[in-house]
Coordinates of N, CA and C in Angstrom, one line a residue:
M137 N 127.3 42.0 102.5 CA 127.0 42.4 101.2 C 128.1 41.9 100.3
A138 N 127.8 41.4 99.1 CA 128.8 40.8 98.2 C 128.9 41.7 97.0
V139 N 130.0 41.8 96.4 CA 130.2 42.5 95.1 C 130.5 41.5 94.1
I140 N 129.7 41.5 93.0 CA 129.9 40.5 91.9 C 131.1 40.8 91.1
E141 N 131.2 42.1 90.6 CA 132.3 42.5 89.8 C 133.3 43.3 90.6
I142 N 134.5 42.7 90.7 CA 135.5 43.4 91.6 C 136.3 44.4 90.7
T143 N 136.0 45.6 91.0 CA 136.8 46.7 90.4 C 137.1 47.7 91.5
G144 N 138.2 48.5 91.3 CA 138.5 49.5 92.2 C 137.4 50.5 92.5
E145 N 136.8 50.9 91.4 CA 135.7 51.9 91.5 C 134.5 51.3 92.2
T146 N 134.2 50.0 91.9 CA 133.0 49.4 92.5 C 133.3 49.3 94.0
L147 N 134.5 48.9 94.4 CA 134.8 48.7 95.8 C 134.7 50.0 96.6
L148 N 135.3 51.1 96.0 CA 135.2 52.3 96.7 C 133.8 52.9 96.7
E149 N 133.1 52.7 95.7 CA 131.7 53.1 95.6 C 130.9 52.4 96.7
A150 N 131.1 51.1 96.9 CA 130.4 50.4 97.9 C 130.7 50.9 99.3
L151 N 131.9 51.4 99.5 CA 132.3 52.0 100.8 C 131.9 53.5 100.9
E152 N 131.4 54.0 99.8 CA 131.0 55.5 99.7 C 132.3 56.3 100.0
F153 N 133.4 55.8 99.5 CA 134.7 56.5 99.7 C 134.9 57.5 98.5
E154 N 135.2 58.8 98.9 CA 135.5 59.8 97.9 C 136.8 60.5 98.4
P155 N 137.7 60.7 97.5 CA 138.9 61.5 97.9 C 138.5 62.8 98.5
N156 N 139.0 63.2 99.7 CA 138.5 64.4 100.3 C 139.4 65.6 100.0
S157 N 140.4 65.4 99.1 CA 141.2 66.5 98.7 C 141.9 66.2 97.3
E158 N 142.4 67.2 96.7 CA 143.1 67.0 95.4 C 144.4 66.2 95.6
Y159 N 144.9 66.2 96.8 CA 146.1 65.4 97.1 C 145.8 63.9 97.1
Q160 N 144.7 63.6 97.8 CA 144.3 62.2 97.8 C 144.0 61.7 96.4
K161 N 143.3 62.5 95.7 CA 142.8 62.1 94.3 C 144.0 61.9 93.4
A162 N 145.0 62.7 93.4 CA 146.2 62.6 92.6 C 146.9 61.3 92.9
I163 N 147.0 61.0 94.2 CA 147.7 59.7 94.6 C 147.0 58.5 94.1
L164 N 145.7 58.5 94.3 CA 144.9 57.3 93.9 C 144.8 57.2 92.4
E165 N 144.9 58.2 91.6 CA 144.8 58.1 90.2 C 146.1 57.8 89.5
S166 N 147.2 57.9 90.2 CA 148.5 57.7 89.6 C 148.7 56.2 89.2
R167 N 149.3 56.0 88.0 CA 149.5 54.6 87.5 C 151.0 54.3 87.6
A168 N 151.8 55.0 88.3 CA 153.2 54.7 88.5 C 153.3 53.4 89.3
R169 N 154.3 52.6 89.0 CA 154.5 51.4 89.7 C 155.1 51.7 91.1
F170 N 155.9 52.7 91.2 CA 156.6 53.1 92.4 C 156.2 54.5 92.8
I171 N 155.5 54.6 94.0 CA 155.0 55.8 94.4 C 155.5 56.2 95.8
N172 N 156.0 57.4 96.0 CA 156.5 57.9 97.2 C 155.6 59.0 97.7
V173 N 155.1 58.9 99.0 CA 154.2 59.9 99.5 C 154.8 60.4 100.8
T174 N 155.2 61.7 100.9 CA 155.7 62.3 102.1 C 154.4 63.0 102.7
G175 N 154.1 62.6 103.9 CA 152.9 63.1 104.5 C 153.0 64.0 105.7
G176 N 152.1 64.9 105.9 CA 152.0 65.6 107.2 C 151.3 64.8 108.3
E177 N 151.4 65.3 109.5 CA 150.9 64.6 110.6 C 149.4 64.5 110.5
Q178 N 148.9 63.2 110.6 CA 147.4 62.9 110.6 C 146.8 63.5 109.3
G179 N 147.5 63.3 108.2 CA 146.9 63.7 106.9 C 146.0 62.7 106.3
G180 N 145.7 61.6 106.9 CA 144.9 60.6 106.4 C 145.7 59.5 105.6
K181 N 146.9 59.2 106.0 CA 147.8 58.3 105.3 C 147.2 56.9 105.3
S182 N 146.7 56.4 106.4 CA 146.2 55.0 106.5 C 145.0 54.8 105.6
A183 N 144.1 55.8 105.5 CA 142.9 55.7 104.7 C 143.3 55.7 103.2
V184 N 144.3 56.4 102.8 CA 144.8 56.4 101.5 C 145.4 55.1 101.1
V185 N 146.2 54.5 102.0 CA 146.8 53.2 101.8 C 145.7 52.1 101.5
S186 N 144.7 52.1 102.3 CA 143.6 51.1 102.1 C 142.9 51.4 100.8
A187 N 142.6 52.6 100.5 CA 141.9 52.9 99.2 C 142.8 52.5 98.0
K188 N 144.1 52.8 98.1 CA 145.1 52.5 97.1 C 145.1 51.0 96.8
I189 N 145.1 50.2 97.8 CA 145.1 48.7 97.7 C 143.9 48.2 97.0
L190 N 142.7 48.8 97.4 CA 141.5 48.3 96.7 C 141.4 48.7 95.3
K191 N 142.0 49.9 94.9 CA 142.0 50.3 93.5 C 143.0 49.5 92.7
E192 N 144.1 49.1 93.3 CA 145.1 48.3 92.6 C 144.6 46.8 92.4
W193 N 143.8 46.3 93.3 CA 143.4 44.9 93.3 C 142.8 44.5 91.9
D194 N 141.9 45.2 91.4 CA 141.3 44.8 90.1 C 142.3 44.9 89.0
L195 N 143.3 45.8 89.1 CA 144.3 45.9 88.0 C 145.2 44.7 88.1
D196 N 145.5 44.2 89.4 CA 146.4 43.1 89.5 C 145.7 41.8 89.1
L197 N 144.4 41.8 89.3 CA 143.6 40.6 88.8 C 143.7 40.5 87.3
A198 N 143.7 41.7 86.6 CA 143.8 41.7 85.1 C 145.2 41.3 84.7
K199 N 146.2 41.7 85.4 CA 147.6 41.5 85.0 C 148.0 40.0 85.3
N200 N 147.3 39.4 86.2 CA 147.6 38.0 86.7 C 146.4 37.1 86.6
P201 N 146.0 36.7 85.4 CA 144.8 36.0 85.1 C 144.7 34.6 85.9
N202 N 145.8 34.1 86.3 CA 145.8 32.8 87.0 C 145.7 33.0 88.5
D203 N 145.7 34.2 89.0 CA 145.7 34.5 90.4 C 144.4 35.1 90.9
G204 N 144.0 34.9 92.1 CA 142.9 35.7 92.7 C 141.5 35.3 92.2
D205 N 141.4 34.1 91.6 CA 140.1 33.7 91.1 C 139.4 32.6 91.9
G206 N 140.0 32.3 93.1 CA 139.4 31.4 94.0 C 139.9 29.9 93.8
T207 N 140.6 29.7 92.7 CA 141.2 28.4 92.4 C 142.8 28.5 92.4
G208 N 143.3 29.5 91.9 CA 144.8 29.7 91.9 C 145.2 30.4 93.2
E209 N 146.5 30.9 93.1 CA 147.0 31.6 94.3 C 146.3 32.9 94.5
P210 N 146.2 33.4 95.7 CA 145.5 34.7 95.9 C 146.4 35.9 95.5
I211 N 145.7 37.0 95.2 CA 146.5 38.2 95.0 C 147.1 38.6 96.4
L212 N 148.4 38.8 96.4 CA 149.1 38.9 97.7 C 149.7 40.3 97.9
Y213 N 149.5 40.9 99.0 CA 150.0 42.2 99.3 C 150.7 42.1 100.7
W214 N 151.8 42.9 100.8 CA 152.5 43.0 102.1 C 152.4 44.4 102.7
L215 N 152.2 44.5 104.0 CA 152.3 45.8 104.7 C 153.6 45.6 105.5
I216 N 154.6 46.5 105.2 CA 155.9 46.4 106.0 C 156.1 47.7 106.8
G217 N 156.4 47.5 108.0 CA 156.8 48.6 108.9 C 158.1 48.3 109.5
H218 N 158.7 49.3 110.1 CA 160.0 49.1 110.8 C 159.8 48.1 111.9
A219 N 158.6 48.2 112.6 CA 158.2 47.2 113.5 C 156.7 46.8 113.1
Y220 N 156.2 45.7 113.6 CA 154.9 45.3 113.2 C 153.9 46.3 113.6
S221 N 154.1 47.0 114.7 CA 153.1 48.0 115.2 C 152.9 49.1 114.2
E222 N 153.9 49.4 113.3 CA 153.7 50.5 112.4 C 152.7 50.1 111.3
T223 N 152.3 48.9 111.2 CA 151.4 48.4 110.2 C 149.9 48.4 110.7
E224 N 149.8 48.6 112.0 CA 148.5 48.4 112.7 C 147.4 49.2 112.1
R225 N 147.6 50.5 111.9 CA 146.5 51.4 111.4 C 146.1 51.0 110.0
E226 N 147.0 50.8 109.1 CA 146.7 50.4 107.8 C 146.0 49.0 107.7
F227 N 146.4 48.1 108.6 CA 145.8 46.8 108.7 C 144.4 46.9 109.1
G228 N 144.1 47.8 110.1 CA 142.8 48.0 110.6 C 141.8 48.6 109.6
Y229 N 142.3 49.6 108.9 CA 141.5 50.3 107.9 C 141.1 49.3 106.8
L230 N 142.1 48.6 106.3 CA 141.8 47.6 105.2 C 140.9 46.5 105.6
S231 N 141.1 46.0 106.8 CA 140.1 45.0 107.3 C 138.7 45.5 107.4
D232 N 138.6 46.7 107.9 CA 137.2 47.3 108.1 C 136.6 47.6 106.7
H233 N 137.4 48.0 105.7 CA 136.9 48.3 104.4 C 136.4 47.1 103.7
L234 N 137.2 46.0 103.8 CA 136.9 44.7 103.1 C 135.6 44.2 103.8
K235 N 135.5 44.2 105.1 CA 134.3 43.7 105.8 C 133.1 44.6 105.4
G236 N 133.3 45.9 105.2 CA 132.2 46.7 104.8 C 131.7 46.4 103.5
V237 N 132.5 45.8 102.6 CA 132.0 45.5 101.2 C 131.5 44.1 101.2
F238 N 132.3 43.1 101.8 CA 131.9 41.7 101.6 C 131.2 41.1 102.9
G239 N 131.3 41.8 104.0 CA 130.6 41.2 105.2 C 131.7 40.5 106.0
D240 N 131.4 40.4 107.3 CA 132.3 39.7 108.3 C 132.5 38.3 107.9
G241 N 131.5 37.6 107.4 CA 131.6 36.2 107.1 C 132.6 35.7 106.1
L242 N 133.0 36.6 105.2 CA 133.9 36.3 104.1 C 135.3 36.8 104.3
V243 N 135.5 37.7 105.3 CA 136.8 38.3 105.5 C 137.3 37.9 106.9
Y244 N 138.5 37.3 106.9 CA 139.1 37.0 108.2 C 140.3 37.9 108.4
A245 N 140.4 38.5 109.5 CA 141.5 39.3 109.9 C 142.0 38.8 111.3
S246 N 143.3 38.5 111.4 CA 143.9 38.1 112.6 C 143.7 39.2 113.7
K247 N 143.7 38.8 114.9 CA 143.6 39.8 116.0 C 144.9 40.5 116.3
R248 N 146.0 39.9 115.9 CA 147.3 40.5 116.1 C 147.9 40.8 114.8
V249 N 148.9 41.7 114.8 CA 149.6 42.1 113.6 C 151.1 41.7 113.6
D250 N 151.5 40.9 114.6 CA 152.9 40.6 114.8 C 153.3 39.1 114.7
P251 N 153.1 38.5 113.6 CA 152.6 39.0 112.3 C 151.1 38.8 112.3
G252 N 150.5 39.4 111.2 CA 149.0 39.3 111.0 C 148.7 39.1 109.6
Y253 N 147.5 38.7 109.3 CA 147.1 38.6 107.9 C 145.6 38.8 107.8
I254 N 145.2 39.1 106.6 CA 143.7 39.3 106.2 C 143.5 38.4 105.0
E255 N 142.4 37.7 105.0 CA 142.0 36.9 103.8 C 140.6 37.1 103.4
L256 N 140.3 37.2 102.1 CA 139.0 37.2 101.6 C 138.8 35.9 100.9
K257 N 137.8 35.1 101.3 CA 137.5 33.8 100.7 C 136.0 33.7 100.5
L258 N 135.6 33.6 99.2 CA 134.2 33.5 98.9 C 133.7 32.1 99.0
P259 N 132.4 32.0 99.2 CA 131.8 30.6 99.5 C 132.1 29.6 98.3
N260 N 132.3 28.4 98.7 CA 132.5 27.3 97.8 C 133.8 27.4 96.9
E261 N 134.7 28.3 97.3 CA 135.9 28.4 96.6 C 137.1 27.8 97.4
K262 N 138.0 27.2 96.7 CA 139.1 26.5 97.4 C 140.1 27.4 98.1
K263 N 140.4 28.5 97.4 CA 141.5 29.3 97.9 C 141.0 30.8 98.1
P264 N 141.7 31.5 98.9 CA 141.3 32.9 99.1 C 141.6 33.7 97.8
R265 N 140.8 34.7 97.6 CA 141.0 35.6 96.4 C 142.0 36.7 96.7
L266 N 142.1 37.0 98.0 CA 143.0 38.1 98.4 C 143.7 37.8 99.8
R267 N 145.0 38.0 99.9 CA 145.6 37.8 101.2 C 146.6 39.0 101.4
V268 N 146.5 39.6 102.6 CA 147.4 40.7 103.0 C 148.2 40.2 104.2
E269 N 149.5 40.4 104.2 CA 150.3 40.0 105.3 C 151.1 41.2 105.9
T270 N 151.4 41.2 107.2 CA 152.2 42.2 107.8 C 153.6 41.6 107.9
K271 N 154.6 42.5 107.7 CA 156.0 42.2 107.9 C 156.7 43.2 108.7
S272 N 157.8 42.8 109.4 CA 158.6 43.7 110.2 C 159.9 43.9 109.5
G273 N 160.3 45.2 109.3 CA 161.6 45.5 108.7 C 162.8 45.1 109.5
Q274 N 162.5 44.7 110.7 CA 163.6 44.2 111.6 C 164.1 42.8 111.3
D275 N 163.4 42.1 110.4 CA 163.7 40.7 110.1 C 163.5 40.6 108.6
V276 N 164.5 41.0 107.8 CA 164.4 41.0 106.3 C 164.4 39.5 105.8
R277 N 164.8 38.6 106.6 CA 164.9 37.2 106.2 C 163.5 36.7 105.8
K278 N 162.5 37.2 106.5 CA 161.1 36.8 106.2 C 160.5 37.4 105.0
M279 N 161.3 38.1 104.2 CA 160.8 38.8 103.0 C 161.4 38.1 101.8
S280 N 161.8 36.9 101.9 CA 162.5 36.2 100.7 C 161.7 35.1 100.2
K281 N 160.5 34.7 100.8 CA 159.8 33.5 100.4 C 158.9 33.8 99.2
D282 N 158.1 34.8 99.2 CA 157.1 35.0 98.1 C 157.4 36.3 97.3
S283 N 156.7 36.4 96.2 CA 156.7 37.6 95.3 C 155.4 38.2 95.3
P284 N 155.1 39.2 96.2 CA 153.8 39.9 96.3 C 153.5 40.6 95.0
H285 N 152.2 40.8 94.8 CA 151.7 41.7 93.7 C 151.9 43.1 94.0
G286 N 152.0 43.5 95.3 CA 152.2 44.8 95.7 C 152.7 44.9 97.2
I287 N 153.4 45.9 97.5 CA 153.9 46.1 98.8 C 153.7 47.6 99.3
V288 N 153.3 47.8 100.5 CA 153.2 49.1 101.1 C 154.3 49.2 102.2
L289 N 155.1 50.2 102.2 CA 156.0 50.5 103.3 C 155.4 51.6 104.2
C290 N 154.9 51.1 105.4 CA 154.2 52.0 106.3 C 155.2 52.8 107.1
E291 N 155.0 54.1 107.3 CA 155.9 55.0 108.0 C 157.3 54.7 107.4
A292 N 157.5 54.9 106.1 CA 158.7 54.6 105.4 C 159.9 55.3 105.9
G293 N 159.7 56.5 106.5 CA 160.8 57.3 107.0 C 161.5 56.6 108.2
Q294 N 160.9 55.6 108.8 CA 161.6 54.8 109.9 C 162.2 53.5 109.4
I295 N 162.1 53.2 108.1 CA 162.5 51.9 107.6 C 163.9 52.1 107.0
D296 N 164.8 51.1 107.2 CA 166.1 51.1 106.6 C 166.1 51.0 105.1
F297 N 167.1 51.6 104.5 CA 167.3 51.6 103.1 C 167.3 50.2 102.5
T298 N 168.0 49.3 103.3 CA 168.1 47.9 102.8 C 166.7 47.2 102.7
V299 N 165.8 47.6 103.6 CA 164.4 47.0 103.5 C 163.7 47.6 102.2
F300 N 163.9 48.8 101.9 CA 163.3 49.4 100.7 C 163.8 48.6 99.5
K301 N 165.1 48.4 99.4 CA 165.7 47.7 98.3 C 165.2 46.2 98.2
R302 N 165.0 45.6 99.4 CA 164.5 44.2 99.4 C 163.1 44.2 98.9
A303 N 162.3 45.2 99.3 CA 160.9 45.2 98.8 C 160.9 45.5 97.3
E304 N 161.7 46.3 96.8 CA 161.8 46.6 95.4 C 162.1 45.3 94.6
G305 N 163.0 44.5 95.2 CA 163.3 43.2 94.6 C 162.2 42.2 94.6
R306 N 161.4 42.2 95.7 CA 160.4 41.2 95.9 C 159.2 41.4 94.9
V307 N 158.9 42.7 94.5 CA 157.8 42.9 93.6 C 158.2 42.8 92.1
T308 N 159.5 42.7 91.9 CA 160.0 42.6 90.5 C 159.5 41.4 89.7
P309 N 159.5 40.2 90.3 CA 159.1 39.0 89.5 C 157.7 39.1 88.9
R310 N 156.8 39.7 89.6 CA 155.4 39.9 89.1 C 155.2 41.2 88.5
N311 N 156.2 42.0 88.3 CA 156.0 43.4 87.8 C 155.0 44.1 88.7
G312 N 155.2 43.9 90.0 CA 154.3 44.5 91.0 C 154.6 45.9 91.3
W313 N 153.8 46.5 92.3 CA 153.9 47.9 92.6 C 154.5 48.0 94.0
L314 N 155.0 49.2 94.3 CA 155.6 49.5 95.6 C 155.1 50.9 96.0
F315 N 154.5 51.0 97.2 CA 153.9 52.3 97.7 C 154.6 52.6 99.0
L316 N 155.3 53.8 99.0 CA 156.0 54.2 100.2 C 155.3 55.4 100.8
I317 N 155.0 55.4 102.1 CA 154.2 56.5 102.6 C 154.6 56.7 104.1
G318 N 154.7 58.0 104.5 CA 155.0 58.2 105.9 C 155.4 59.7 106.2
T319 N 155.5 60.1 107.4 CA 156.0 61.4 107.8 C 157.6 61.3 107.8
M320 N 158.2 62.4 107.7 CA 159.6 62.5 107.7 C 160.3 62.7 109.0
E321 N 161.5 62.1 109.1 CA 162.3 62.3 110.3 C 163.4 63.3 110.1
Q322 N 163.0 64.6 110.2 CA 164.0 65.7 110.1 C 164.5 65.8 108.6
S323 N 163.8 65.3 107.7 CA 164.1 65.3 106.2 C 165.5 64.7 106.0
V324 N 165.9 63.8 106.8 CA 167.2 63.1 106.6 C 167.0 61.7 106.3
G325 N 167.8 61.2 105.3 CA 167.7 59.7 105.0 C 167.2 59.5 103.6
W326 N 167.1 58.3 103.2 CA 166.7 57.9 101.8 C 165.3 58.3 101.4
F327 N 164.3 58.2 102.4 CA 162.9 58.4 102.1 C 162.6 59.8 101.6
P328 N 162.9 60.8 102.4 CA 162.6 62.2 101.9 C 163.3 62.6 100.7
S329 N 164.5 62.0 100.4 CA 165.3 62.3 99.2 C 164.5 61.9 97.9
L330 N 163.7 60.9 98.1 CA 162.9 60.4 96.9 C 161.9 61.5 96.4
Y331 N 161.5 62.4 97.3 CA 160.5 63.4 97.0 C 160.9 64.2 95.8
A332 N 162.2 64.6 95.8 CA 162.8 65.4 94.7 C 163.1 64.5 93.5
A333 N 163.7 63.3 93.8 CA 164.2 62.4 92.8 C 163.1 61.9 91.9
W334 N 161.9 61.7 92.4 CA 160.8 61.1 91.7 C 159.7 62.1 91.3
Q335 N 159.9 63.4 91.5 CA 158.9 64.4 91.2 C 158.5 64.4 89.7
S336 N 159.5 64.1 88.8 CA 159.2 64.2 87.4 C 158.3 63.1 86.9
G337 N 158.1 62.0 87.7 CA 157.2 61.0 87.3 C 157.7 60.1 86.2
T338 N 159.0 60.1 85.9 CA 159.5 59.3 84.9 C 159.9 57.9 85.4
D339 N 160.1 57.0 84.4 CA 160.5 55.6 84.7 C 159.6 54.9 85.7
G340 N 158.3 55.2 85.6 CA 157.3 54.6 86.5 C 157.5 54.9 88.0
R341 N 158.1 56.0 88.3 CA 158.3 56.4 89.7 C 157.8 57.8 89.9
Q342 N 157.0 58.0 90.9 CA 156.4 59.3 91.1 C 156.2 59.6 92.6
S343 N 156.5 60.9 92.9 CA 156.3 61.3 94.3 C 155.2 62.3 94.5
F344 N 154.6 62.2 95.7 CA 153.5 63.1 96.0 C 153.7 63.6 97.5
R345 N 152.9 64.5 97.9 CA 152.9 64.9 99.3 C 151.4 64.9 99.7
L346 N 151.2 64.6 101.0 CA 149.9 64.5 101.6 C 149.9 65.4 102.8
P347 N 149.7 66.7 102.7 CA 149.8 67.6 103.9 C 148.8 67.3 104.9
A348 N 149.0 67.7 106.1 CA 148.1 67.4 107.2 C 146.7 67.9 106.9
Y349 N 146.6 69.1 106.3 CA 145.3 69.7 106.0 C 144.5 69.0 104.9
A350 N 145.2 68.0 104.2 CA 144.4 67.1 103.3 C 143.4 66.3 104.0
N351 N 143.5 66.1 105.2 CA 142.5 65.5 106.0 C 141.4 66.5 106.4
T352 N 140.4 66.7 105.6 CA 139.5 67.7 105.8 C 138.5 67.4 107.0
H353 N 138.5 66.1 107.4 CA 137.7 65.8 108.6 C 138.3 66.5 109.9
L354 N 139.6 66.6 109.9 CA 140.2 67.3 111.0 C 140.4 68.8 110.7
Y355 N 140.6 69.1 109.5 CA 140.8 70.5 109.1 C 139.9 70.9 108.0
P356 N 138.6 71.2 108.3 CA 137.6 71.5 107.3 C 137.9 72.7 106.4
G357 N 138.8 73.6 107.0 CA 139.1 74.8 106.2 C 140.3 74.6 105.3
G358 N 140.8 73.3 105.2 CA 142.0 73.1 104.4 C 143.2 73.9 104.8
R359 N 143.9 74.3 103.8 CA 145.2 75.1 104.1 C 144.9 76.3 104.9
N360 N 143.7 76.9 104.8 CA 143.4 78.1 105.6 C 142.6 77.8 106.9
D361 N 142.6 76.6 107.3 CA 141.9 76.2 108.5 C 142.6 77.0 109.7
P362 N 141.9 77.6 110.6 CA 142.5 78.3 111.7 C 143.5 77.6 112.5
K363 N 143.3 76.3 112.6 CA 144.3 75.5 113.4 C 145.6 75.4 112.6
I364 N 145.5 75.3 111.3 CA 146.8 75.2 110.5 C 147.5 76.6 110.5
V365 N 146.7 77.6 110.4 CA 147.3 79.0 110.4 C 148.0 79.3 111.7
E366 N 147.4 78.8 112.8 CA 148.0 79.0 114.1 C 149.4 78.2 114.2
L367 N 149.4 77.0 113.7 CA 150.6 76.2 113.7 C 151.7 76.9 112.9
E368 N 151.3 77.4 111.7 CA 152.3 78.1 110.9 C 152.8 79.3 111.6
R369 N 152.0 80.0 112.4 CA 152.5 81.2 113.1 C 153.4 80.9 114.2
S370 N 153.2 79.7 114.9 CA 153.9 79.4 116.1 C 155.1 78.5 115.9
W371 N 155.1 77.7 114.8 CA 156.2 76.7 114.6 C 157.3 77.3 113.8
P372 N 158.5 76.8 114.0 CA 159.6 77.2 113.1 C 159.3 76.7 111.7
E373 N 159.7 77.5 110.7 CA 159.3 77.2 109.3 C 159.7 75.8 108.8
E374 N 160.9 75.4 109.2 CA 161.3 74.0 108.7 C 160.4 72.9 109.3
L375 N 160.1 73.1 110.6 CA 159.2 72.1 111.2 C 157.8 72.1 110.6
F376 N 157.3 73.2 110.3 CA 156.0 73.3 109.7 C 156.0 72.7 108.3
M377 N 157.0 73.0 107.5 CA 157.1 72.4 106.2 C 157.2 70.9 106.2
E378 N 158.0 70.3 107.1 CA 158.1 68.9 107.2 C 156.9 68.2 107.8
R379 N 156.4 68.6 108.9 CA 155.4 67.9 109.7 C 154.0 68.2 109.3
I380 N 153.8 69.4 108.7 CA 152.4 69.8 108.2 C 152.3 69.8 106.7
E381 N 153.2 70.4 106.0 CA 153.1 70.5 104.5 C 153.6 69.2 103.9
G382 N 154.4 68.4 104.6 CA 154.9 67.2 104.0 C 156.0 67.4 102.9
I383 N 156.7 68.6 103.1 CA 157.8 69.0 102.1 C 159.1 68.8 102.8
P384 N 160.0 68.0 102.3 CA 161.4 67.8 102.9 C 162.1 69.2 103.0
V385 N 162.8 69.4 104.1 CA 163.7 70.5 104.2 C 165.0 70.0 104.7
P386 N 165.9 69.4 103.9 CA 167.1 68.8 104.3 C 168.1 69.8 104.7
P387 N 169.0 69.5 105.6 CA 170.1 70.5 106.0 C 170.9 70.9 104.7
K388 N 171.3 72.1 104.7 CA 172.0 72.6 103.5 C 173.3 71.9 103.3
G389 N 173.6 71.6 102.1 CA 174.8 70.9 101.8 C 174.7 69.4 101.9
L390 N 173.6 68.8 102.3 CA 173.5 67.4 102.5 C 173.2 66.7 101.1
V391 N 173.9 65.7 100.8 CA 173.8 65.0 99.5 C 173.6 63.5 99.7
F392 N 172.7 63.0 98.9 CA 172.4 61.5 98.9 C 172.9 61.0 97.5
P393 N 174.1 60.5 97.5 CA 174.7 60.1 96.1 C 174.0 58.9 95.5
E394 N 173.2 58.1 96.3 CA 172.6 56.9 95.7 C 171.3 57.3 94.9
F395 N 170.9 58.5 94.9 CA 169.7 58.9 94.1 C 170.1 60.0 93.1
R396 N 169.4 60.0 92.0 CA 169.6 61.1 91.0 C 168.2 61.5 90.6
A397 N 168.1 62.8 90.3 CA 166.8 63.4 89.8 C 166.4 62.8 88.5

């Protein structure tokens, strides 16, 4: 199936994708260039990443009229993980979604992600319209060649601060976007500290949370789902807030001087 007019809404409608919670909806509707999402376990992070890329694609086509038209350079996105394996779920979701819209014949996805890439190339066109590449945070040298239109940091809580800053620098030439998402590692480090620093949504930076119960396929009762209520009863409060609610609970007195609210 081919889509004549490429827009975020058209692509998601073709997939019959609807945000299944207010949390997903808020993330997908944000127009901030830099977005930080602290997620609960199995909150649907990979599906949100795929939907976010599809929504941004048409905006990037509008901002870059010489790219992504089948004759110029493709719209380029990177999926970065601490290791290549951390990009696998997002890579799979995006590949399946693109094939669901355009069909298997127009979308190529490599079998491996170490590294891997996805390309959309329409018939009789010289160059791909879209290219997605995976990157490993363990080798930042491979992040210096191109300037992507957008970058996703997958499981950002496991990625070094230097990789975050490198990604920030790589999207700057094209005025591109950066999307950070993941569960937290004991609320320690640069990633969870952004939750508070970016909550105001100023300077094109905004933070969100995606609690586990935002995935209504697993928790149809949402926050009041019996499985969530049982976890809240049996888990320590700090662990529940971090791993289910997606709210950082840093140790008292801990300060991250490189960030300011």
